[in-house]
Amino acid sequence: MPEAVAEIDGTRTDAPVLSARDLRKRYAGVHALRGADLTLYGGEIHGLCGENGSGKSTLLKILSAQIAADEGHIALGGSEARFADPTEALAAGIATVTQETTLVGELSVAENIFLGHRKARSRRGIDWRATRRRAAEVLARLDLELDVTAPVGRLRPNEQQMVEIARAISTDARVLILDEPTSSLTDEEVERTFRVMRVLKEHGVATVFVSHRMNEIFEIVDRVTVLRDGCVVGCGPIADYTRDRLIHQMIGRELEELSLHAGGGGAHDAILRVRGVSVPGKVDDVALEVGRGEVVGLAGLLGAGRSDLLDALFGLRPDAEGDVELAGRPVGMRDPRHAMRSGIAYVPADRKRMGLVLDMSVRENLLMAQTAPLPRLRRPQRSFEQSAVDDAVSRFGIVTASGATPVVRLSGGNQQKVVLAKWLATEPQVLLLDEPTRGVDVGAKAEIYRLLTAAKDAGVGILVSSSETPELLLLCDRIVVMYRGRAVARLSRREASEGLIARYAMGHL
Amino acid sequence: MRLVRVAASQRFFVVLVLLVALFVLFSLTQERFFTSANIEALLTGASILWVVSIGLTFVMVIGGFDLSLGSMLALAGVAFAAFYNDIGVPALPAILLTLALGALLGGVVNGMLIGRLGLSFLVVTLGTLILFRGVVNLWSDTKTDQVLSSLLDGLAFDKLVGLPVPVWIMLATFLVALHVQRSTYFGRDIYAVGGGQDAARLSGIRVGRTIIAVYAIAGMLAAFGGVLQVARIGAASPLVGDAIIFDAAAAVMLGGTSFAGGIGGVGGTAIGVLFFAVLQNGLSVSGVESFWQQIITGAILIAAVALDRMQRDGSISFRRLRRTRAET
């Protein structure tokens, strides 16, 4: 471990509300948590920081009893706590609000707040008047003014979140876990969420707050715990932290030298020119260029608008606006067929739903895009198809029993190679890729990198979006960092580093 | 052996085995079953269900369903009678006009609403099921209209090279459908759209157009079924076709095409229809009451689908036969 062991935080002398010690969890041999501690005091907002895959989610799921730890102890209010399921954890006072909504859109605010608990009853059934009154009381505790009779589906996203929080505290929770509550909110809505969090703090609730945005952490949090690779690498009052120190602890390693590919660099004549592209609510006025034989990376957090931008460029977002030029000719963002004709290919993130037809054969999937422009009543030429399949299988190193094997039987890496081969067969001028190595093992990863490099050497302009910064640093000539729909930084290969990208991606400009 | 392996790898394998078993059973126990007259009657009686089921197969492979096919069948009969009796169009052009009408209604009404506007196929075809039936009743004034045509008589009752004409029609429809399914890009599109509509669209396949074409084909084949129906009974009746969609759906599903789309095909449907024809004919030759036929048919449908599910879950297995998956 390069970092000093977690500092002991001696600033609080009162008894903690919750204390978790030495939590360990393994998934199929992989350590998700290797001895993590977390201490929460009443009336504090505790930031939990760490990169994707650092073990945050696992830790939070153990606390809320969605999964069981392999080892470790949790004490709640001083006594050992063992919960069989989330309902028991909730009854004991640990409430969770996640990003996914668990509200029922057609039911009213009041009904949602008491969903799953007993509503007030009278002799004739549910006492609706009393239920509404009690719901209003819960909302009043949070200083919220919402119509308790309004259907939740009509509320704005942040108001729905308030209802979730209200439901969580309606059970008199002592610990409230907020897992990325602000990721889809506007600045103004974030402020309202913070106001509710401060009210809860006054009521003595211990809140765990997860956010990838640095400025939010520094605005609202009292203390932080930093996780990396399943271990706690730092803990203490936020006053002891600077942004750089926090990011450094999260990323860990002093930015090691990565072995970058040679070549690239220099001036490229732009093949893809994107100007002022917007998708309402997702992408905000993005401009970028990709040169012939250049690899440009899109970095940013989940929800920063990377996928939406790629979708828009391939014509999947009819509400997109802006100008796209390919080799000097304007391309309307109309539909995928049009984008293909213009010379764009797209390897989407959701391989199983968007990339492949799983029940169809390797052959049919490989040829699907290439043969789409042909007359539909034509007969597929068996000899041509067989040689195309043989060629792709050998060139891309696809491991399959035969061309007739349903693609669903292939491993993730081989499936991804089929998607890549399918699109390169259309001889595109620009290749868009979204998370090209997601769910792919290490060997196949290296092979996909090799194939992309080969395509780049053949003069294809490549725009690749990835959550894995090391992957971008390895592949790209330039990296564009997106933050909440905007392209906030453009970094050359020499300038780019994990730390710098992380800073921009978290909105710390 | 290779043929057995190919058959065993198909989803309709269970029903194929049942069909052969049933056929052998009836042949051995009922001396009136395995006679050329009875087999011809069996096949001829299945011809209308056959063509409608083939159209429905494509619709189900693409991940949809068409409830309106029975009403379409009746509408085609009434339309043919109108063209032929009232307007005086000769029989052959009248048949072609009727087929075009079926394709148009299937493609433009059902297909456009489902493929272009993205409405639910259940809602759209339930609507047209009722709507077309209303048109039938209005147009025919709920009266049966006699149709006297030597061409139609020929379609229903003549023999060609020793086989009844309806059997030739079944064979021709099947071969054309099999060719479209297996040997054209359109056939592939149907499976691509049914198996993964998003992936198909991303690959540049015209999803909407494919859906429209498939509903047009189903409408045309249902209209063809309507013409055959008129030929069989010598009249256009507004009452025909109201239950055929259930039989057709059962035959298609028995043949291994699932509601989920993307799998199955007309080969299985042919076996499904034959299975029904043999079961019903055999039971009635045996003197079993027709209500029992319904009970047995329904039970077998559920059992066959359950068997197929268990087999794919691995609860039961034909693995020794399946080990070598044949090249298709």
Tab-separated table of N, CA, C and O in Angstrom, chain A residues 280-375:
chain	number	residue	atom	x	y	z
A	280	PRO	N	-31.098	17.883	-25.493
A	280	PRO	CA	-31.745	18.524	-24.339
A	280	PRO	C	-31.566	17.721	-23.047
A	280	PRO	O	-31.868	16.539	-22.997
A	281	GLY	N	-31.017	18.382	-22.040
A	281	GLY	CA	-30.862	17.764	-20.733
A	281	GLY	C	-29.670	16.840	-20.597
A	281	GLY	O	-29.405	16.343	-19.506
A	282	LYS	N	-28.963	16.576	-21.703
A	282	LYS	CA	-27.881	15.586	-21.637
A	282	LYS	C	-26.549	16.137	-22.127
A	282	LYS	O	-25.531	15.946	-21.500
A	283	VAL	N	-26.580	16.762	-23.298
A	283	VAL	CA	-25.356	17.251	-23.915
A	283	VAL	C	-25.553	18.728	-24.213
A	283	VAL	O	-26.604	19.130	-24.716
A	284	ASP	N	-24.541	19.523	-23.873
A	284	ASP	CA	-24.688	20.965	-23.951
A	284	ASP	C	-23.596	21.560	-24.836
A	284	ASP	O	-22.460	21.715	-24.394
A	285	ASP	N	-23.930	21.836	-26.085
A	285	ASP	CA	-23.072	22.636	-26.954
A	285	ASP	C	-21.644	22.095	-27.036
A	285	ASP	O	-20.688	22.792	-26.698
A	286	VAL	N	-21.510	20.865	-27.487
A	286	VAL	CA	-20.189	20.249	-27.555
A	286	VAL	C	-19.582	20.464	-28.937
A	286	VAL	O	-20.258	20.316	-29.952
A	287	ALA	N	-18.300	20.818	-28.960
A	287	ALA	CA	-17.557	20.919	-30.207
A	287	ALA	C	-16.319	20.042	-30.087
A	287	ALA	O	-15.664	20.044	-29.041
A	288	LEU	N	-16.034	19.272	-31.112
A	288	LEU	CA	-14.772	18.529	-31.124
A	288	LEU	C	-14.445	18.096	-32.547
A	288	LEU	O	-15.289	18.157	-33.442
A	289	GLU	N	-13.200	17.672	-32.728
A	289	GLU	CA	-12.746	17.222	-34.039
A	289	GLU	C	-11.980	15.922	-33.883
A	289	GLU	O	-11.291	15.723	-32.888
A	290	VAL	N	-12.134	15.060	-34.869
A	290	VAL	CA	-11.346	13.834	-34.905
A	290	VAL	C	-10.648	13.794	-36.248
A	290	VAL	O	-11.278	13.978	-37.290
A	291	GLY	N	-9.341	13.566	-36.228
A	291	GLY	CA	-8.569	13.540	-37.468
A	291	GLY	C	-8.512	12.153	-38.070
A	291	GLY	O	-8.831	11.156	-37.420
A	292	ARG	N	-8.128	12.115	-39.331
A	292	ARG	CA	-7.890	10.844	-39.996
A	292	ARG	C	-6.777	10.111	-39.252
A	292	ARG	O	-5.719	10.675	-39.009
A	293	GLY	N	-7.007	8.886	-38.866
A	293	GLY	CA	-5.981	8.125	-38.158
A	293	GLY	C	-5.677	8.658	-36.778
A	293	GLY	O	-4.581	8.465	-36.251
A	294	GLU	N	-6.636	9.321	-36.171
A	294	GLU	CA	-6.436	9.851	-34.821
A	294	GLU	C	-7.429	9.179	-33.873
A	294	GLU	O	-8.551	8.868	-34.255
A	295	VAL	N	-6.983	8.956	-32.646
A	295	VAL	CA	-7.878	8.426	-31.635
A	295	VAL	C	-8.148	9.523	-30.613
A	295	VAL	O	-7.223	10.030	-29.982
A	296	VAL	N	-9.421	9.908	-30.490
A	296	VAL	CA	-9.801	10.921	-29.514
A	296	VAL	C	-10.632	10.241	-28.437
A	296	VAL	O	-11.535	9.455	-28.735
A	297	GLY	N	-10.310	10.501	-27.193
A	297	GLY	CA	-11.014	9.883	-26.076
A	297	GLY	C	-12.035	10.824	-25.479
A	297	GLY	O	-11.871	12.046	-25.508
A	298	LEU	N	-13.115	10.241	-24.965
A	298	LEU	CA	-14.104	11.011	-24.221
A	298	LEU	C	-14.047	10.513	-22.786
A	298	LEU	O	-14.362	9.359	-22.508
A	299	ALA	N	-13.626	11.399	-21.880
A	299	ALA	CA	-13.571	11.027	-20.468
A	299	ALA	C	-14.688	11.743	-19.737
A	299	ALA	O	-15.264	12.710	-20.235
A	300	GLY	N	-14.988	11.265	-18.545
A	300	GLY	CA	-16.033	11.901	-17.746
A	300	GLY	C	-16.721	10.866	-16.898
A	300	GLY	O	-16.588	9.665	-17.128
A	301	LEU	N	-17.455	11.342	-15.895
A	301	LEU	CA	-18.166	10.429	-15.008
A	301	LEU	C	-19.366	9.840	-15.740
A	301	LEU	O	-19.744	10.302	-16.805
A	302	LEU	N	-19.957	8.818	-15.136
A	302	LEU	CA	-21.221	8.301	-15.658
A	302	LEU	C	-22.237	9.432	-15.642
A	302	LEU	O	-22.302	10.202	-14.691
A	303	GLY	N	-23.014	9.547	-16.704
A	303	GLY	CA	-24.020	10.603	-16.743
A	303	GLY	C	-23.476	11.954	-17.168
A	303	GLY	O	-24.197	12.950	-17.146
A	304	ALA	N	-22.193	12.008	-17.555
A	304	ALA	CA	-21.631	13.285	-17.987
A	304	ALA	C	-22.060	13.627	-19.407
A	304	ALA	O	-21.803	14.724	-19.888
A	305	GLY	N	-22.684	12.673	-20.102
A	305	GLY	CA	-23.189	12.946	-21.448
A	305	GLY	C	-22.370	12.302	-22.551
A	305	GLY	O	-22.626	12.540	-23.729
A	306	ARG	N	-21.400	11.465	-22.177
A	306	ARG	CA	-20.553	10.830	-23.195
A	306	ARG	C	-21.383	9.939	-24.118
A	306	ARG	O	-21.317	10.054	-25.344
A	307	SER	N	-22.169	9.036	-23.514
A	307	SER	CA	-22.959	8.111	-24.340
A	307	SER	C	-23.993	8.863	-25.156
A	307	SER	O	-24.246	8.523	-26.312
A	308	ASP	N	-24.599	9.877	-24.558
A	308	ASP	CA	-25.618	10.640	-25.272
A	308	ASP	C	-25.016	11.338	-26.482
A	308	ASP	O	-25.644	11.420	-27.535
A	309	LEU	N	-23.785	11.826	-26.339
A	309	LEU	CA	-23.129	12.487	-27.464
A	309	LEU	C	-22.905	11.492	-28.609
A	309	LEU	O	-23.229	11.775	-29.762
A	310	LEU	N	-22.394	10.306	-28.263
A	310	LEU	CA	-22.152	9.300	-29.306
A	310	LEU	C	-23.462	8.868	-29.952
A	310	LEU	O	-23.557	8.737	-31.173
A	311	ASP	N	-24.483	8.640	-29.118
A	311	ASP	CA	-25.809	8.291	-29.648
A	311	ASP	C	-26.276	9.342	-30.648
A	311	ASP	O	-26.776	9.020	-31.726
A	312	ALA	N	-26.107	10.604	-30.272
A	312	ALA	CA	-26.569	11.692	-31.133
A	312	ALA	C	-25.821	11.680	-32.460
A	312	ALA	O	-26.417	11.825	-33.522
A	313	LEU	N	-24.498	11.480	-32.404
A	313	LEU	CA	-23.701	11.494	-33.633
A	313	LEU	C	-24.123	10.372	-34.571
A	313	LEU	O	-24.009	10.486	-35.788
A	314	PHE	N	-24.618	9.254	-34.005
A	314	PHE	CA	-25.030	8.130	-34.842
A	314	PHE	C	-26.511	8.225	-35.212
A	314	PHE	O	-27.072	7.309	-35.800
A	315	GLY	N	-27.160	9.318	-34.845
A	315	GLY	CA	-28.541	9.510	-35.274
A	315	GLY	C	-29.570	8.819	-34.405
A	315	GLY	O	-30.687	8.577	-34.834
A	316	LEU	N	-29.171	8.496	-33.164
A	316	LEU	CA	-30.115	7.805	-32.286
A	316	LEU	C	-30.906	8.753	-31.398
A	316	LEU	O	-31.765	8.318	-30.644
A	317	ARG	N	-30.563	10.039	-31.448
A	317	ARG	CA	-31.287	11.005	-30.625
A	317	ARG	C	-31.960	12.019	-31.537
A	317	ARG	O	-31.344	12.970	-31.977
A	318	PRO	N	-33.232	11.797	-31.855
A	318	PRO	CA	-33.922	12.694	-32.790
A	318	PRO	C	-33.986	14.133	-32.272
A	318	PRO	O	-34.155	15.061	-33.059
A	319	ASP	N	-33.836	14.320	-30.951
A	319	ASP	CA	-33.935	15.664	-30.398
A	319	ASP	C	-32.593	16.391	-30.399
A	319	ASP	O	-32.490	17.504	-29.882
A	320	ALA	N	-31.557	15.758	-30.997
A	320	ALA	CA	-30.243	16.394	-31.000
A	320	ALA	C	-30.199	17.552	-31.994
A	320	ALA	O	-30.844	17.520	-33.036
A	321	GLU	N	-29.414	18.563	-31.640
A	321	GLU	CA	-29.211	19.700	-32.536
A	321	GLU	C	-27.720	19.927	-32.723
A	321	GLU	O	-26.919	19.492	-31.903
A	322	GLY	N	-27.387	20.634	-33.791
A	322	GLY	CA	-25.994	20.972	-34.008
A	322	GLY	C	-25.520	20.555	-35.392
A	322	GLY	O	-26.287	20.011	-36.181
A	323	ASP	N	-24.230	20.837	-35.668
A	323	ASP	CA	-23.672	20.555	-36.988
A	323	ASP	C	-22.611	19.479	-36.896
A	323	ASP	O	-21.718	19.544	-36.065
A	324	VAL	N	-22.729	18.494	-37.765
A	324	VAL	CA	-21.723	17.437	-37.857
A	324	VAL	C	-21.258	17.383	-39.302
A	324	VAL	O	-22.072	17.354	-40.217
A	325	GLU	N	-19.939	17.380	-39.464
A	325	GLU	CA	-19.374	17.292	-40.809
A	325	GLU	C	-18.461	16.099	-40.876
A	325	GLU	O	-17.656	15.859	-39.979
A	326	LEU	N	-18.581	15.333	-41.964
A	326	LEU	CA	-17.684	14.207	-42.170
A	326	LEU	C	-16.953	14.426	-43.478
A	326	LEU	O	-17.595	14.537	-44.518
A	327	ALA	N	-15.640	14.526	-43.395
A	327	ALA	CA	-14.808	14.803	-44.569
A	327	ALA	C	-15.338	16.012	-45.329
A	327	ALA	O	-15.413	16.010	-46.554
A	328	GLY	N	-15.747	17.027	-44.577
A	328	GLY	CA	-16.170	18.276	-45.195
A	328	GLY	C	-17.621	18.324	-45.607
A	328	GLY	O	-18.127	19.382	-45.970
A	329	ARG	N	-18.304	17.178	-45.568
A	329	ARG	CA	-19.716	17.181	-45.977
A	329	ARG	C	-20.610	17.105	-44.750
A	329	ARG	O	-20.355	16.328	-43.839
A	330	PRO	N	-21.669	17.913	-44.712
A	330	PRO	CA	-22.557	17.887	-43.549
A	330	PRO	C	-23.313	16.558	-43.442
A	330	PRO	O	-23.736	15.999	-44.444
A	331	VAL	N	-23.433	16.083	-42.223
A	331	VAL	CA	-24.166	14.851	-41.942
A	331	VAL	C	-25.296	15.199	-40.979
A	331	VAL	O	-25.046	15.712	-39.903
A	332	GLY	N	-26.525	14.932	-41.369
A	332	GLY	CA	-27.625	15.176	-40.446
A	332	GLY	C	-27.662	14.049	-39.420
A	332	GLY	O	-27.368	12.916	-39.741
A	333	MET	N	-28.020	14.368	-38.180
A	333	MET	CA	-28.106	13.328	-37.171
A	333	MET	C	-29.502	12.719	-37.219
A	333	MET	O	-30.279	12.835	-36.289
A	334	ARG	N	-29.833	12.065	-38.351
A	334	ARG	CA	-31.201	11.619	-38.604
A	334	ARG	C	-31.482	10.241	-38.051
A	334	ARG	O	-32.324	10.057	-37.186
A	335	ASP	N	-30.816	9.241	-38.613
A	335	ASP	CA	-31.014	7.888	-38.137
A	335	ASP	C	-29.754	7.086	-38.413
A	335	ASP	O	-28.893	7.508	-39.179
A	336	PRO	N	-29.634	5.908	-37.778
A	336	PRO	CA	-28.398	5.128	-37.908
A	336	PRO	C	-28.068	4.790	-39.356
A	336	PRO	O	-26.906	4.794	-39.752
A	337	ARG	N	-29.093	4.499	-40.147
A	337	ARG	CA	-28.851	4.133	-41.527
A	337	ARG	C	-28.162	5.264	-42.286
A	337	ARG	O	-27.243	5.047	-43.062
A	338	HIS	N	-28.623	6.464	-42.011
A	338	HIS	CA	-28.033	7.637	-42.641
A	338	HIS	C	-26.582	7.823	-42.178
A	338	HIS	O	-25.695	8.099	-42.995
A	339	ALA	N	-26.366	7.659	-40.881
A	339	ALA	CA	-25.012	7.798	-40.341
A	339	ALA	C	-24.077	6.773	-40.973
A	339	ALA	O	-22.952	7.096	-41.358
A	340	MET	N	-24.559	5.542	-41.111
A	340	MET	CA	-23.756	4.480	-41.735
A	340	MET	C	-23.369	4.835	-43.151
A	340	MET	O	-22.233	4.663	-43.560
A	341	ARG	N	-24.362	5.315	-43.905
A	341	ARG	CA	-24.111	5.681	-45.305
A	341	ARG	C	-23.037	6.748	-45.392
A	341	ARG	O	-22.258	6.775	-46.337
A	342	SER	N	-23.022	7.655	-44.386
A	342	SER	CA	-22.047	8.735	-44.417
A	342	SER	C	-20.657	8.239	-44.056
A	342	SER	O	-19.682	8.960	-44.220
A	343	GLY	N	-20.569	7.017	-43.510
A	343	GLY	CA	-19.258	6.477	-43.171
A	343	GLY	C	-18.967	6.429	-41.687
A	343	GLY	O	-17.816	6.400	-41.277
A	344	ILE	N	-20.031	6.443	-40.869
A	344	ILE	CA	-19.849	6.361	-39.418
A	344	ILE	C	-20.239	4.963	-38.951
A	344	ILE	O	-21.196	4.376	-39.454
A	345	ALA	N	-19.483	4.428	-38.013
A	345	ALA	CA	-19.819	3.143	-37.399
A	345	ALA	C	-19.853	3.343	-35.887
A	345	ALA	O	-19.189	4.240	-35.366
A	346	TYR	N	-20.646	2.515	-35.194
A	346	TYR	CA	-20.846	2.751	-33.759
A	346	TYR	C	-20.859	1.427	-33.002
A	346	TYR	O	-21.715	0.578	-33.239
A	347	VAL	N	-19.921	1.279	-32.104
A	347	VAL	CA	-19.903	0.123	-31.199
A	347	VAL	C	-20.494	0.591	-29.875
A	347	VAL	O	-19.827	1.293	-29.117
A	348	PRO	N	-21.755	0.252	-29.604
A	348	PRO	CA	-22.429	0.821	-28.429
A	348	PRO	C	-22.008	0.123	-27.139
A	348	PRO	O	-21.419	-0.959	-27.160
A	349	ALA	N	-22.330	0.752	-26.013
A	349	ALA	CA	-21.928	0.208	-24.716
A	349	ALA	C	-22.718	-1.050	-24.380
A	349	ALA	O	-22.180	-1.996	-23.817
A	350	ASP	N	-23.999	-1.057	-24.715
A	350	ASP	CA	-24.857	-2.188	-24.352
A	350	ASP	C	-24.781	-3.243	-25.454
A	350	ASP	O	-25.604	-3.300	-26.346
A	351	ARG	N	-23.740	-4.069	-25.336
A	351	ARG	CA	-23.455	-5.044	-26.382
A	351	ARG	C	-24.619	-6.000	-26.611
A	351	ARG	O	-24.982	-6.314	-27.724
A	352	LYS	N	-25.215	-6.479	-25.511
A	352	LYS	CA	-26.221	-7.536	-25.636
A	352	LYS	C	-27.526	-7.028	-26.242
A	352	LYS	O	-28.269	-7.779	-26.863
A	353	ARG	N	-27.838	-5.765	-26.027
A	353	ARG	CA	-29.114	-5.261	-26.532
A	353	ARG	C	-28.940	-4.476	-27.838
A	353	ARG	O	-29.739	-4.594	-28.763
A	354	MET	N	-27.878	-3.666	-27.890
A	354	MET	CA	-27.709	-2.770	-29.029
A	354	MET	C	-26.685	-3.281	-30.045
A	354	MET	O	-26.740	-2.911	-31.208
A	355	GLY	N	-25.743	-4.076	-29.584
A	355	GLY	CA	-24.646	-4.455	-30.461
A	355	GLY	C	-24.907	-5.713	-31.263
A	355	GLY	O	-24.458	-5.839	-32.392
A	356	LEU	N	-25.630	-6.655	-30.670
A	356	LEU	CA	-25.784	-7.965	-31.292
A	356	LEU	C	-27.221	-8.435	-31.195
A	356	LEU	O	-27.954	-8.027	-30.304
A	357	VAL	N	-27.608	-9.315	-32.129
A	357	VAL	CA	-28.843	-10.074	-31.965
A	357	VAL	C	-28.409	-11.437	-31.447
A	357	VAL	O	-27.864	-12.250	-32.186
A	358	LEU	N	-28.611	-11.667	-30.154
A	358	LEU	CA	-27.943	-12.770	-29.467
A	358	LEU	C	-28.325	-14.144	-30.012
A	358	LEU	O	-27.514	-15.054	-30.021
A	359	ASP	N	-29.573	-14.315	-30.440
A	359	ASP	CA	-30.001	-15.632	-30.914
A	359	ASP	C	-29.507	-15.932	-32.319
A	359	ASP	O	-29.603	-17.062	-32.780
A	360	MET	N	-28.997	-14.938	-32.999
A	360	MET	CA	-28.556	-15.178	-34.376
A	360	MET	C	-27.103	-15.626	-34.392
A	360	MET	O	-26.366	-15.482	-33.425
A	361	SER	N	-26.683	-16.160	-35.534
A	361	SER	CA	-25.371	-16.780	-35.613
A	361	SER	C	-24.267	-15.734	-35.706
A	361	SER	O	-24.511	-14.557	-35.964
A	362	VAL	N	-23.041	-16.194	-35.490
A	362	VAL	CA	-21.875	-15.337	-35.652
A	362	VAL	C	-21.861	-14.766	-37.068
A	362	VAL	O	-21.638	-13.577	-37.277
A	363	ARG	N	-22.144	-15.615	-38.038
A	363	ARG	CA	-22.129	-15.172	-39.430
A	363	ARG	C	-23.139	-14.055	-39.661
A	363	ARG	O	-22.811	-13.000	-40.209
A	364	GLU	N	-24.371	-14.305	-39.234
A	364	GLU	CA	-25.414	-13.304	-39.498
A	364	GLU	C	-25.123	-11.987	-38.795
A	364	GLU	O	-25.366	-10.913	-39.341
A	365	ASN	N	-24.570	-12.067	-37.585
A	365	ASN	CA	-24.218	-10.837	-36.884
A	365	ASN	C	-23.066	-10.113	-37.559
A	365	ASN	O	-23.084	-8.893	-37.694
A	366	LEU	N	-22.059	-10.874	-37.986
A	366	LEU	CA	-20.895	-10.261	-38.625
A	366	LEU	C	-21.292	-9.501	-39.882
A	366	LEU	O	-20.720	-8.466	-40.201
A	367	LEU	N	-22.270	-10.031	-40.615
A	367	LEU	CA	-22.610	-9.447	-41.908
A	367	LEU	C	-23.776	-8.481	-41.859
A	367	LEU	O	-24.147	-7.893	-42.860
A	368	MET	N	-24.350	-8.319	-40.667
A	368	MET	CA	-25.610	-7.573	-40.579
A	368	MET	C	-25.487	-6.138	-41.076
A	368	MET	O	-26.294	-5.680	-41.878
A	369	ALA	N	-24.461	-5.430	-40.636
A	369	ALA	CA	-24.337	-4.027	-41.033
A	369	ALA	C	-23.867	-3.898	-42.476
A	369	ALA	O	-24.371	-3.077	-43.237
A	370	GLN	N	-22.935	-4.758	-42.841
A	370	GLN	CA	-22.358	-4.686	-44.178
A	370	GLN	C	-23.407	-4.942	-45.262
A	370	GLN	O	-23.367	-4.340	-46.339
A	371	THR	N	-24.359	-5.845	-44.996
A	371	THR	CA	-25.336	-6.212	-46.016
A	371	THR	C	-26.628	-5.398	-45.914
A	371	THR	O	-27.524	-5.591	-46.722
A	372	ALA	N	-26.701	-4.508	-44.925
A	372	ALA	CA	-27.949	-3.755	-44.741
A	372	ALA	C	-28.325	-2.913	-45.959
A	372	ALA	O	-29.508	-2.718	-46.220
A	373	PRO	N	-27.364	-2.366	-46.734
A	373	PRO	CA	-27.769	-1.554	-47.882
A	373	PRO	C	-28.208	-2.377	-49.096
A	373	PRO	O	-28.717	-1.806	-50.052
A	374	LEU	N	-28.023	-3.697	-49.087
A	374	LEU	CA	-28.344	-4.511	-50.273
A	374	LEU	C	-29.853	-4.661	-50.432
A	374	LEU	O	-30.605	-4.534	-49.474
A	375	PRO	N	-30.307	-4.970	-51.672
A	375	PRO	CA	-31.741	-5.238	-51.870
A	375	PRO	C	-32.164	-6.411	-51.002
A	375	PRO	O	-31.454	-7.408	-50.909
